[in-house]
Coordinates of C-alpha atoms in Angstrom, one line a residue:
Chain Q
M26 CA -0.1 0.0 -0.1
N27 CA 1.3 3.5 -0.6
F28 CA -0.3 7.1 -0.5
L29 CA -1.6 7.0 -4.0
T30 CA -3.7 3.4 -3.4
L31 CA -4.7 5.1 0.1
A32 CA -5.9 8.3 -1.5
A33 CA -7.8 6.2 -4.4
K34 CA -9.7 4.2 -1.9
N35 CA -10.5 7.2 0.4
L36 CA -12.4 8.6 -2.7
L37 CA -14.3 5.4 -3.3
R38 CA -15.8 5.7 -0.1
R39 CA -17.9 8.5 -1.1
R40 CA -18.3 7.4 -4.7
G41 CA -21.4 9.7 -5.5
R42 CA -19.6 12.9 -4.5
T43 CA -16.4 11.9 -6.2
M44 CA -18.2 11.2 -9.3
L45 CA -19.9 14.5 -9.3
T46 CA -16.7 16.4 -8.8
V47 CA -14.9 14.5 -11.5
M48 CA -17.9 15.6 -13.6
G49 CA -17.5 19.2 -12.8
V50 CA -13.7 19.2 -13.5
A51 CA -14.3 17.0 -16.8
I52 CA -16.8 19.6 -18.1
A53 CA -14.3 22.5 -17.3
I54 CA -11.5 20.6 -18.8
S55 CA -13.5 19.4 -22.0
V56 CA -14.3 23.0 -22.7
L57 CA -11.1 24.4 -22.3
F58 CA -9.5 21.7 -24.5
S59 CA -12.0 22.3 -27.1
L60 CA -11.1 26.1 -27.3
L61 CA -7.6 25.5 -27.3
A62 CA -8.0 22.9 -30.1
L63 CA -10.5 25.4 -32.0
N64 CA -8.0 28.2 -31.7
S65 CA -5.2 26.6 -33.4
G66 CA -7.6 24.9 -36.0
Y67 CA -9.5 28.0 -36.7
E68 CA -6.2 30.0 -37.4
K69 CA -4.8 26.8 -39.7
E70 CA -8.0 26.7 -41.6
L71 CA -8.5 30.3 -42.1
N72 CA -4.8 30.6 -43.4
K73 CA -5.6 27.6 -45.7
E74 CA -8.7 29.2 -46.9
V75 CA -7.4 32.8 -47.5
N76 CA -4.1 31.1 -49.3
S77 CA -6.3 28.9 -51.2
L78 CA -7.2 32.0 -53.1
G79 CA -3.9 32.0 -54.7
A80 CA -3.9 35.8 -54.8
H81 CA -2.0 38.4 -53.0
I82 CA -4.5 41.1 -53.3
L83 CA -8.1 41.5 -54.4
A84 CA -9.5 44.5 -56.0
V85 CA -13.2 44.9 -54.9
P86 CA -16.0 47.4 -55.7
K87 CA -16.0 50.4 -53.4
G88 CA -17.9 49.5 -50.4
C89 CA -17.1 47.3 -47.3
P90 CA -13.8 45.8 -48.5
Y91 CA -13.5 43.1 -46.0
E92 CA -17.2 41.9 -46.4
A93 CA -16.6 41.7 -50.1
A94 CA -13.3 39.8 -49.5
S95 CA -14.8 37.3 -47.3
L96 CA -17.9 36.9 -49.7
V97 CA -15.3 36.2 -52.5
I98 CA -13.5 33.6 -50.4
H99 CA -16.7 32.0 -49.2
G100 CA -19.0 32.7 -52.1
G101 CA -21.9 35.0 -52.2
V102 CA -23.5 38.0 -54.0
I103 CA -21.8 41.5 -54.1
P104 CA -24.2 43.8 -55.6
K105 CA -21.7 46.2 -56.8
Y106 CA -19.2 45.5 -60.0
L107 CA -16.2 46.6 -61.5
S108 CA -16.0 47.3 -65.1
E109 CA -13.4 45.9 -67.9
A110 CA -11.8 49.3 -67.9
D111 CA -10.9 48.8 -64.1
L112 CA -9.3 45.6 -64.8
H113 CA -7.3 47.2 -67.8
N114 CA -6.1 49.9 -65.3
I115 CA -5.1 47.2 -62.9
S116 CA -3.3 45.1 -65.4
K117 CA -1.2 48.3 -66.2
I118 CA 0.3 48.7 -62.8
D119 CA 4.0 47.7 -62.7
G120 CA 4.9 44.8 -60.5
I121 CA 1.8 42.8 -61.1
D122 CA 2.2 39.3 -62.3
L123 CA -1.2 38.4 -62.8
A124 CA -4.8 40.0 -62.5
T125 CA -7.6 37.7 -63.4
P126 CA -11.2 38.9 -63.4
M127 CA -13.8 36.9 -62.0
L128 CA -17.8 37.3 -61.6
M129 CA -19.3 35.6 -58.9
H130 CA -23.0 34.7 -58.5
Q131 CA -25.5 33.0 -56.7
F132 CA -28.2 30.7 -58.2
I133 CA -31.0 28.4 -57.2
R134 CA -31.3 24.9 -58.4
Q135 CA -33.4 22.2 -57.5
D136 CA -31.6 19.1 -55.8
A137 CA -32.3 16.0 -57.9
K138 CA -32.5 14.0 -55.0
T139 CA -34.8 15.9 -52.4
G140 CA -36.6 18.2 -54.9
K141 CA -35.6 21.1 -52.7
D142 CA -34.3 24.6 -54.1
V143 CA -30.7 24.8 -53.1
P144 CA -28.6 28.0 -53.3
H145 CA -25.3 27.5 -55.4
I146 CA -22.3 29.7 -56.2
V147 CA -20.8 30.0 -59.7
Y148 CA -17.4 31.8 -60.6
G149 CA -17.3 32.9 -64.0
I150 CA -13.3 32.8 -64.6
K151 CA -10.6 32.9 -67.1
I152 CA -9.4 29.3 -67.0
D153 CA -5.7 29.9 -67.8
E154 CA -5.3 32.7 -65.5
M155 CA -7.1 30.8 -62.9
R156 CA -5.0 27.8 -63.3
A157 CA -1.6 29.9 -63.0
L158 CA -3.2 31.4 -59.6
K159 CA -4.0 27.9 -58.4
P160 CA -1.5 25.5 -59.7
W161 CA -2.6 22.8 -57.3
W162 CA -5.8 22.2 -59.4
K163 CA -6.5 18.8 -61.1
V164 CA -9.3 17.6 -63.0
Q165 CA -10.9 14.5 -64.1
G166 CA -12.3 15.1 -67.4
R167 CA -10.7 18.3 -69.0
Y168 CA -10.9 22.0 -68.5
F169 CA -12.9 24.2 -70.6
T170 CA -11.4 27.2 -72.8
D171 CA -12.6 30.6 -72.5
K172 CA -14.4 30.7 -75.5
E173 CA -16.6 27.5 -75.1
T174 CA -20.0 27.8 -74.2
N175 CA -22.6 25.5 -72.1
V176 CA -19.8 24.0 -70.4
M177 CA -18.7 23.8 -66.7
L178 CA -16.5 22.6 -64.1
V179 CA -17.5 21.4 -60.7
G180 CA -15.9 20.9 -57.5
R181 CA -15.4 17.3 -56.0
G182 CA -17.4 18.0 -52.8
L183 CA -20.4 19.2 -55.1
A184 CA -20.1 16.3 -57.4
D185 CA -20.3 13.7 -54.6
K186 CA -23.1 15.4 -52.9
E187 CA -25.3 15.6 -56.0
N188 CA -24.2 12.4 -57.9
L189 CA -22.7 14.7 -60.7
T190 CA -20.4 12.8 -63.2
V191 CA -18.4 13.9 -66.3
G192 CA -20.4 14.2 -69.2
M193 CA -23.8 15.1 -67.4
M194 CA -26.1 18.1 -68.3
L195 CA -27.5 19.9 -65.4
P196 CA -31.2 19.5 -65.4
A197 CA -32.5 22.7 -64.2
G198 CA -31.7 26.2 -63.1
P199 CA -29.8 29.0 -65.2
F200 CA -27.5 26.6 -66.4
K201 CA -29.7 24.0 -67.7
N202 CA -28.1 22.0 -70.5
F203 CA -24.6 23.0 -69.6
T204 CA -22.5 19.8 -69.5
I205 CA -20.0 19.2 -66.8
I206 CA -16.7 18.5 -68.7
G207 CA -14.6 18.1 -65.8
I208 CA -14.6 17.7 -62.0
L209 CA -11.9 19.2 -59.8
D210 CA -10.0 16.9 -57.7
R211 CA -10.6 17.5 -53.9
I212 CA -8.7 20.3 -52.6
G213 CA -10.2 20.5 -49.0
D214 CA -11.3 24.1 -49.3
Q215 CA -14.3 26.0 -50.6
D216 CA -13.5 25.6 -54.3
D217 CA -14.8 21.5 -53.6
D218 CA -18.2 23.3 -53.6
F219 CA -18.3 25.7 -56.4
H220 CA -19.3 25.7 -60.1
F221 CA -16.7 27.3 -62.5
V222 CA -18.0 28.5 -65.9
P223 CA -16.2 30.6 -68.5
L224 CA -16.5 34.5 -67.5
A225 CA -18.1 35.4 -70.6
E226 CA -20.8 32.5 -70.1
V227 CA -21.9 33.9 -66.5
Q228 CA -22.0 37.4 -67.8
R229 CA -24.2 36.4 -70.5
I230 CA -26.4 34.0 -68.4
F231 CA -26.8 36.8 -65.7
D232 CA -27.0 39.8 -68.3
K233 CA -23.8 41.3 -66.7
Q234 CA -22.0 42.1 -69.8
G235 CA -18.5 43.7 -69.1
M236 CA -19.0 43.3 -65.3
I237 CA -16.8 41.7 -63.0
T238 CA -17.1 41.3 -59.0
T239 CA -13.5 41.1 -58.3
V240 CA -10.0 41.0 -59.7
A241 CA -7.6 38.7 -58.0
I242 CA -4.0 39.8 -58.4
K243 CA -0.7 38.1 -57.9
V244 CA 2.4 40.4 -57.6
K245 CA 5.9 39.4 -58.7
D246 CA 7.6 40.3 -55.6
I247 CA 5.8 39.9 -52.2
N248 CA 7.7 42.5 -50.3
R249 CA 6.0 45.2 -53.1
I250 CA 2.5 44.2 -51.9
S251 CA 1.9 47.4 -49.9
E252 CA 3.4 49.8 -52.7
I253 CA 1.2 48.1 -55.4
S254 CA -1.8 48.3 -53.0
D255 CA -1.3 52.2 -52.9
E256 CA -0.9 52.4 -56.8
L257 CA -4.2 50.3 -57.2
E258 CA -6.1 52.7 -54.5
K259 CA -5.4 55.5 -57.2
I260 CA -7.8 53.9 -59.7
P261 CA -11.3 55.2 -58.9
D262 CA -14.1 52.8 -58.0
I263 CA -12.0 50.0 -56.5
Q264 CA -10.8 49.3 -53.1
V265 CA -7.9 46.9 -52.4
V266 CA -7.7 44.2 -49.8
T267 CA -4.6 42.3 -49.3
M268 CA -4.6 39.0 -47.9
T269 CA -2.8 39.7 -44.6
Q270 CA -5.5 42.4 -44.1
I271 CA -8.3 40.0 -44.5
M272 CA -6.4 37.5 -42.2
G273 CA -6.0 40.2 -39.6
T274 CA -9.5 41.4 -39.8
I275 CA -11.1 38.3 -39.7
M276 CA -8.8 37.0 -36.8
N277 CA -9.8 40.3 -34.9
L278 CA -13.6 39.6 -35.4
A279 CA -13.1 36.1 -34.4
G280 CA -11.0 37.2 -31.4
S281 CA -13.8 39.1 -29.7
A282 CA -15.9 36.0 -30.0
R283 CA -13.2 33.8 -28.7
S284 CA -12.6 36.2 -25.7
L285 CA -16.1 35.9 -24.8
L286 CA -15.7 32.1 -24.8
L287 CA -12.5 32.5 -22.8
T288 CA -14.2 34.3 -20.2
V289 CA -16.9 31.7 -20.0
I290 CA -14.5 29.1 -19.7
A291 CA -12.5 30.9 -17.0
I292 CA -15.8 31.2 -15.2
A293 CA -16.6 27.7 -15.4
L294 CA -13.0 26.7 -14.5
I295 CA -13.1 28.8 -11.2
I296 CA -16.7 27.5 -10.5
S297 CA -15.2 24.0 -10.8
A298 CA -12.0 24.8 -8.5
F299 CA -14.1 26.1 -5.9
G300 CA -16.5 22.9 -6.2
I301 CA -13.5 20.7 -5.8
I302 CA -12.1 23.1 -2.8
N303 CA -15.6 22.7 -0.9
T304 CA -15.8 19.1 -1.8
L305 CA -12.5 18.4 -0.2
L306 CA -13.0 20.9 2.7
M307 CA -16.6 18.7 3.3
S308 CA -14.4 15.5 3.1
V309 CA -11.6 16.7 5.4
N310 CA -14.0 18.0 8.0
E311 CA -15.9 14.7 8.1
R312 CA -12.8 12.9 8.4
T313 CA -11.0 15.0 11.4
R314 CA -11.3 12.1 13.9
E315 CA -9.7 9.9 11.3
F316 CA -7.0 12.2 10.7
G317 CA -6.7 12.2 14.8
M318 CA -6.2 8.4 14.6
M319 CA -4.0 8.7 11.9
K320 CA -1.5 11.1 13.8
A321 CA -2.0 8.9 16.9
I322 CA -0.6 5.9 14.9
G323 CA 2.1 8.0 13.7
A324 CA 1.3 10.0 10.6
S325 CA 2.8 13.4 10.5
G326 CA 0.9 16.8 9.4
L327 CA 2.7 16.3 6.1
D328 CA 1.7 12.7 5.6
I329 CA -2.1 14.0 6.1
G330 CA -1.6 16.9 3.5
R331 CA 0.0 14.8 1.3
M332 CA -2.8 12.1 1.2
V333 CA -5.5 15.0 0.7
L334 CA -3.3 16.3 -2.2
A335 CA -3.2 13.1 -3.8
E336 CA -6.8 12.9 -3.4
T337 CA -7.4 16.1 -5.1
V338 CA -4.9 15.1 -7.8
F339 CA -6.8 11.9 -8.5
I340 CA -10.0 13.8 -8.9
T341 CA -8.8 16.3 -11.5
V342 CA -6.5 13.8 -13.4
I343 CA -9.5 11.6 -13.9
G344 CA -11.7 14.6 -14.7
G345 CA -8.9 15.6 -17.1
V346 CA -8.9 12.4 -18.9
V347 CA -12.6 12.3 -19.2
G348 CA -13.0 15.9 -20.2
T349 CA -10.2 15.5 -23.1
T350 CA -11.9 12.3 -24.2
A351 CA -15.2 13.8 -24.2
A352 CA -13.9 16.9 -26.1
I353 CA -12.2 14.5 -28.7
V354 CA -15.2 12.2 -29.0
G355 CA -17.8 15.4 -29.2
S356 CA -15.5 17.6 -31.0
T357 CA -17.8 17.8 -34.0
M358 CA -20.8 18.7 -31.9
I359 CA -18.8 21.3 -30.2
E360 CA -17.5 22.6 -33.4
G361 CA -21.0 22.9 -35.1
F362 CA -21.9 25.0 -31.7
V363 CA -18.9 27.2 -32.0
K364 CA -19.3 27.7 -35.9
G365 CA -22.6 29.3 -35.1
M366 CA -21.1 31.8 -32.7
L367 CA -18.2 33.1 -34.7
P368 CA -18.7 35.8 -37.3
Y369 CA -16.7 34.2 -39.9
S370 CA -15.8 30.6 -39.9
P371 CA -13.6 28.6 -42.5
R372 CA -15.3 25.7 -44.3
G373 CA -12.9 22.9 -43.0
S374 CA -12.6 21.4 -39.8
L375 CA -12.1 24.0 -37.0
I376 CA -10.7 21.4 -34.5
S377 CA -7.2 20.7 -34.5
L378 CA -6.2 17.9 -32.0
S379 CA -2.6 17.2 -31.4
P380 CA -0.8 15.2 -28.6
E381 CA 0.8 18.4 -27.2
L382 CA -2.9 19.6 -26.7
V383 CA -3.8 16.7 -25.0
L384 CA -0.6 16.7 -22.8
F385 CA -1.5 20.2 -22.0
A386 CA -4.8 19.6 -20.7
L387 CA -3.7 16.7 -18.8
V388 CA -0.9 18.8 -17.1
F389 CA -3.3 21.6 -16.6
S390 CA -5.8 19.2 -14.8
V391 CA -2.7 18.1 -12.5
V392 CA -2.0 22.0 -11.8
L393 CA -5.9 22.5 -11.1
G394 CA -5.7 19.7 -8.5
L395 CA -2.6 21.1 -6.7
I396 CA -3.9 24.7 -6.6
C397 CA -7.4 23.4 -5.4
G398 CA -5.6 21.0 -2.8
I399 CA -3.6 23.2 -1.2
Y400 CA -5.6 24.9 1.1
P401 CA -7.3 21.7 2.6
A402 CA -4.3 19.9 2.4
F403 CA -2.8 22.8 4.5
K404 CA -5.8 22.8 6.7
S405 CA -5.7 19.1 7.6
S406 CA -2.1 19.0 8.1
R407 CA -2.1 21.8 10.7
L408 CA -4.7 19.9 12.8
T409 CA -3.1 19.0 16.1
P410 CA -4.0 15.5 17.2
M411 CA -6.3 16.6 20.0
E412 CA -8.1 18.9 17.7
A413 CA -8.6 16.1 15.2
I414 CA -9.5 13.5 17.9
R415 CA -12.0 15.9 19.2
G416 CA -13.4 16.6 15.7
G417 CA -12.4 20.3 16.1
I418 CA -12.2 21.7 12.6
E419 CA -14.3 24.5 11.4
Chain O
M3 CA 13.8 2.9 34.8
S4 CA 10.2 3.7 34.2
V5 CA 9.1 3.6 30.7
L6 CA 6.7 6.3 31.4
E7 CA 7.1 8.9 34.3
A8 CA 4.8 11.8 34.7
K9 CA 5.5 14.4 37.6
D10 CA 3.2 17.1 38.8
L11 CA 1.1 17.0 35.6
T12 CA -1.6 19.5 35.4
K13 CA -3.9 20.3 32.5
I14 CA -6.2 23.4 32.4
Y15 CA -8.9 24.0 29.8
R16 CA -10.3 27.4 29.5
R17 CA -13.8 28.1 28.8
G18 CA -14.2 31.9 28.8
R19 CA -12.8 33.1 32.2
E20 CA -13.5 29.7 33.7
E21 CA -10.5 27.4 34.1
I22 CA -11.3 23.8 34.1
Y23 CA -8.8 21.6 35.9
A24 CA -8.7 18.3 33.9
L25 CA -5.6 17.0 35.7
N26 CA -4.3 18.7 38.7
H27 CA -0.7 17.8 39.9
V28 CA -0.8 14.2 38.9
D29 CA 2.2 11.7 39.4
F30 CA 2.1 8.7 37.8
S31 CA 4.4 6.2 36.4
V32 CA 4.8 2.9 34.6
D33 CA 7.3 0.3 34.7
P34 CA 8.3 -1.8 31.6
G35 CA 6.0 -5.0 31.2
E36 CA 3.3 -3.5 33.7
F37 CA -0.4 -3.9 32.9
V38 CA -2.0 -0.8 34.6
S39 CA -5.5 0.3 34.5
I40 CA -7.1 4.1 35.2
I41 CA -10.6 4.1 36.2
G42 CA -12.8 7.1 37.4
P43 CA -16.3 8.6 36.4
S44 CA -16.7 10.6 33.4
G45 CA -15.1 13.9 33.7
S46 CA -12.3 12.8 36.0
G47 CA -9.5 13.2 33.8
K48 CA -8.7 9.7 32.6
T49 CA -8.8 10.6 28.9
A50 CA -6.8 13.6 29.3
L51 CA -4.2 11.9 31.3
L52 CA -4.0 9.1 28.5
N53 CA -3.8 11.6 25.7
I54 CA -0.9 13.5 27.6
L55 CA 0.9 10.2 28.2
G56 CA 0.5 9.4 24.6
C57 CA 2.0 12.7 23.7
L58 CA -1.2 13.6 21.8
D59 CA -1.8 16.4 24.0
T60 CA 0.6 18.4 25.9
P61 CA 0.1 19.5 29.8
T62 CA -0.2 22.9 31.1
S63 CA 2.5 22.4 33.6
G64 CA 4.6 19.4 34.6
S65 CA 6.8 17.1 32.9
L66 CA 6.5 13.7 31.2
L67 CA 9.3 11.4 30.5
L68 CA 8.8 8.8 27.8
N69 CA 11.4 6.0 27.9
G70 CA 13.7 8.7 29.6
T71 CA 13.1 11.4 27.0
E72 CA 11.6 14.7 28.2
T73 CA 8.6 15.2 26.0
S74 CA 7.5 18.6 27.4
G75 CA 8.5 21.6 25.1
K76 CA 9.1 19.2 22.1
K77 CA 7.7 20.2 18.5
E78 CA 4.9 18.4 17.2
S79 CA 7.2 16.8 14.5
D80 CA 9.3 15.2 17.2
L81 CA 6.4 14.2 19.2
V82 CA 5.3 12.1 16.0
K83 CA 8.4 10.4 15.9
L84 CA 8.2 9.9 19.7
R85 CA 4.6 8.2 19.2
R86 CA 5.5 6.2 16.1
D87 CA 8.6 4.5 17.9
N88 CA 7.0 4.0 21.4
I89 CA 3.4 4.0 21.6
G90 CA 0.5 2.1 20.2
F91 CA -3.1 3.2 20.4
V92 CA -6.4 1.6 20.8
F93 CA -9.6 3.6 20.7
Q94 CA -13.2 2.8 21.8
Q95 CA -14.5 3.5 18.3
F96 CA -11.7 1.4 16.6
Y97 CA -11.2 4.0 13.8
L98 CA -10.9 1.6 11.1
M99 CA -10.6 2.7 7.5
P100 CA -13.7 1.2 6.0
T101 CA -12.4 0.8 2.5
L102 CA -9.2 -1.0 3.7
T103 CA -9.0 -4.7 4.6
A104 CA -8.1 -6.0 8.0
R105 CA -4.6 -6.6 6.8
E106 CA -4.2 -3.0 5.1
N107 CA -5.7 -1.4 8.2
I108 CA -2.9 -3.2 10.3
E109 CA -0.2 -2.0 7.7
L110 CA -1.3 1.6 7.8
P111 CA 1.2 2.7 10.5
L112 CA 3.9 1.2 8.5
L113 CA 2.9 3.7 5.5
F114 CA 3.5 6.5 8.1
S115 CA 6.8 5.0 9.4
K116 CA 8.2 4.7 5.9
K117 CA 8.9 1.2 7.0
D118 CA 8.9 -1.7 4.1
T119 CA 5.8 -3.8 4.4
N120 CA 6.8 -6.8 5.8
K121 CA 4.0 -9.6 5.0
G122 CA 5.5 -11.9 7.3
R123 CA 5.2 -9.3 10.0
I124 CA 1.6 -8.5 9.2
D125 CA 0.7 -12.2 9.1
E126 CA 2.4 -12.6 12.7
V127 CA 0.3 -9.8 14.0
L128 CA -2.9 -11.1 12.4
E129 CA -2.0 -14.5 14.0
M130 CA -1.3 -12.8 17.5
V131 CA -4.5 -10.8 17.5
G132 CA -6.4 -14.1 16.3
L133 CA -7.3 -12.9 12.8
A134 CA -5.5 -15.2 10.7
D135 CA -8.0 -16.1 8.4
R136 CA -9.9 -12.9 8.5
G137 CA -7.1 -10.6 7.0
D138 CA -8.9 -9.9 3.5
H139 CA -12.2 -8.8 5.1
L140 CA -13.5 -5.1 5.1
P141 CA -14.2 -3.8 8.5
G142 CA -17.9 -3.6 7.6
Q143 CA -17.8 -7.6 7.3
L144 CA -16.2 -8.0 10.8
S145 CA -17.8 -8.1 14.4
G146 CA -17.2 -5.3 16.9
G147 CA -14.7 -7.7 18.6
E148 CA -12.9 -8.3 15.6
M149 CA -12.5 -4.7 14.6
Q150 CA -11.2 -3.9 18.2
R151 CA -8.6 -6.9 17.3
V152 CA -7.7 -5.3 14.0
A153 CA -7.3 -2.0 15.8
I154 CA -5.0 -3.8 18.5
G155 CA -3.1 -5.3 15.7
R156 CA -2.6 -1.8 14.0
A157 CA -1.2 -0.7 17.4
L158 CA 1.3 -3.5 17.5
I159 CA 2.6 -3.5 14.1
N160 CA 5.2 -1.1 14.7
D161 CA 6.4 -2.9 17.7
P162 CA 5.8 -0.4 20.5
K163 CA 6.9 -0.3 24.1
I164 CA 3.6 0.8 25.4
I165 CA 0.0 0.3 24.3
L166 CA -2.3 3.0 25.4
A167 CA -6.2 1.9 25.4
D168 CA -8.9 4.3 25.7
E169 CA -12.3 2.3 26.6
P170 CA -11.2 -0.5 24.4
T171 CA -14.3 -2.5 25.5
G172 CA -16.6 0.4 25.6
N173 CA -18.4 -0.5 22.5
L174 CA -18.3 -4.2 23.2
D175 CA -20.7 -6.7 25.0
S176 CA -19.3 -8.5 28.2
A177 CA -18.3 -11.9 26.3
T178 CA -16.4 -9.7 23.7
S179 CA -14.9 -7.4 26.3
K180 CA -13.7 -10.5 28.2
M181 CA -12.0 -12.0 25.0
I182 CA -10.3 -8.6 24.1
F183 CA -9.0 -8.2 27.9
E184 CA -7.6 -12.0 27.6
L185 CA -5.8 -10.7 24.5
F186 CA -4.2 -7.8 26.3
T187 CA -3.3 -10.1 29.2
K188 CA -1.6 -12.3 26.7
L189 CA 0.3 -9.6 25.1
N190 CA 1.3 -8.3 28.7
R191 CA 2.7 -11.6 29.5
K192 CA 4.9 -11.2 26.3
G193 CA 6.3 -8.2 28.0
L194 CA 4.3 -5.4 26.6
T195 CA 3.5 -2.5 28.8
L196 CA -0.2 -1.6 28.9
I197 CA -2.6 1.3 30.2
I198 CA -6.0 1.1 29.9
V199 CA -8.6 3.6 30.7
T200 CA -12.0 1.8 31.5
H201 CA -15.3 2.0 33.2
N202 CA -15.4 -1.6 33.6
L203 CA -14.2 -2.2 37.2
D204 CA -14.1 -6.1 36.8
L205 CA -11.8 -6.0 33.7
A206 CA -9.7 -3.4 35.6
R207 CA -9.3 -5.6 38.6
Q208 CA -7.5 -8.0 36.1
T209 CA -4.7 -5.4 35.5
Q210 CA -1.5 -5.4 37.9
K211 CA -2.2 -1.8 39.0
M212 CA -5.4 0.2 39.3
Y213 CA -5.3 4.0 39.4
T214 CA -8.5 5.8 40.4
L215 CA -9.0 9.4 39.3
R216 CA -11.3 11.6 40.4
D217 CA -11.7 15.6 39.6
G218 CA -8.3 15.3 37.9
Q219 CA -6.2 13.7 40.8
I220 CA -5.5 10.2 41.6
V221 CA -7.3 9.4 44.6
S222 CA -5.9 5.8 44.8
C223 CA -3.5 3.5 43.3
E224 CA -4.0 -0.1 44.0
D225 CA -1.4 -2.7 43.5
L226 CA -3.7 -5.7 42.8
A227 CA -0.9 -8.2 43.1
C228 CA -1.1 -7.1 46.7
V229 CA -4.1 -5.6 47.6
Q230 CA -4.2 -2.7 50.0
G231 CA -6.5 -1.5 52.4
R232 CA -10.5 -1.7 52.1
D233 CA -10.6 1.9 52.1
D234 CA -9.3 2.3 48.5
L235 CA -11.7 -0.3 47.3
N236 CA -14.6 1.5 48.9
I237 CA -13.5 4.6 47.3
Q238 CA -13.1 2.9 43.8
Q239 CA -16.7 1.2 43.7
E240 CA -17.9 4.6 45.0
V241 CA -16.4 6.4 42.0
V242 CA -16.9 4.0 39.4

């Protein structure tokens, strides 16, 4: 027998109470673990999403540039347009490697399986420029040329969801009778869910001749981004957003939501800590005579304190293991909940689990145990044998 | 040399302005191998004396020599060592850990004295207290007498010089009390020194020396091997 087995057996005496305390710790650790997993996952996914655009700078119509930028990344309708003259002016600026126009539009199409109207996003693009911007694109089938009509590419995610195959024609919607000539390999970002059509075709279908939503710009030297942005700003009607700005703005927006979550977690942890301290103090108070007996048979104050501390650490470590496991198992559910709370959430998985994070959660639970156990352990260790035998603790 | 020698022990408890003398200038000594009982009515100071003799409490004044070592003025950490090496305690309420088996309860003091768990020694003690076949039972599965035997085993495991027992038969029926006393007598025959506080005059008479306490003072000390005058006995019967 050693102090750990003694502490474990002591905890088993009050199974119900021990279990409730463990649950309290587990919930707190689970929420903490999820938030930390989410924090690193969010940044990683956002980075991936912004980088997947392949561009360094976006030129968007004047208005709220960040909203426009996030719509470009995520898909949506911007009610303002740039003209081909703007594109021409942009292309003239020195230091620009590539400036490709895009017309993004939303349309409704009936789902073949469910019969429900589902919103879809289509991008009108110049295929060669787009492929230069996104060299990682691979296609099953073939790419279209800019002059082709009634052809489209779709993302793998969309194809799988709607059972679309190469050679199929869309049965309904504004792109009725468009043939799917290629399906993009799965990339793991928003492109997986989009339709891509030659720019001229999208302009024709939605009657937006000469109009574009955005110009994605790749510069020759990334050190000159800010200088080029200044040049671009001089063109009337357009506003410029760099990818660094988008990242920064979104992270700021998400930051306030995360601060709120962090506060909730801090409160949960504090409540949980007081719960543990309270449980331990109750247990210490109930066992003063027992401590008296222990002192009579040779236990020192340090021995008693060590035993109480071991009991606390047991509770928090078990709570930590249960909480971390629950957080890993329930990460999808937690992610769904958190995604709803964030102002902008990337499409991929926001929860990034790592062994370091698991280790951190477990170490944190030990530290929590040590902090919570100090006072009850100190109090019990300071009892004189007579106080203990008389049960004289308050 | 006495194994325990108390001189002029006084213990005062203060309740507001009132001073209560639990012990009032008590002299007390026990020789090695003696079997001593302390009797007296409730509130006479028996338990206060036992607690001071066992270094669980400190006297307000007076001195106590334990195995030749002066205990007064010592720090609690030193007293822990003195208790651990010299004294075994037996309580009326047994104070067994309900989640530990009889064997583990007996082993408990070894954990605190940082001595290696010697299975042979635990078996020996279980045998000594008559529980060789009950070692793996939890206290809830044992009778009152058996629980007190476990408590006695726990007091014996560190090989103490003295056993102090506070009303060890107080929670037991008369037949079980007799058996426990027989166990004490057996241990005493093996050379162990025992001091027992009890209300049971019949059992106290089976010890070698019987001290009677009243109002914090020793009013008689009877050497039962050689009974003194009738007066002492009358006092004892009166107070008990």
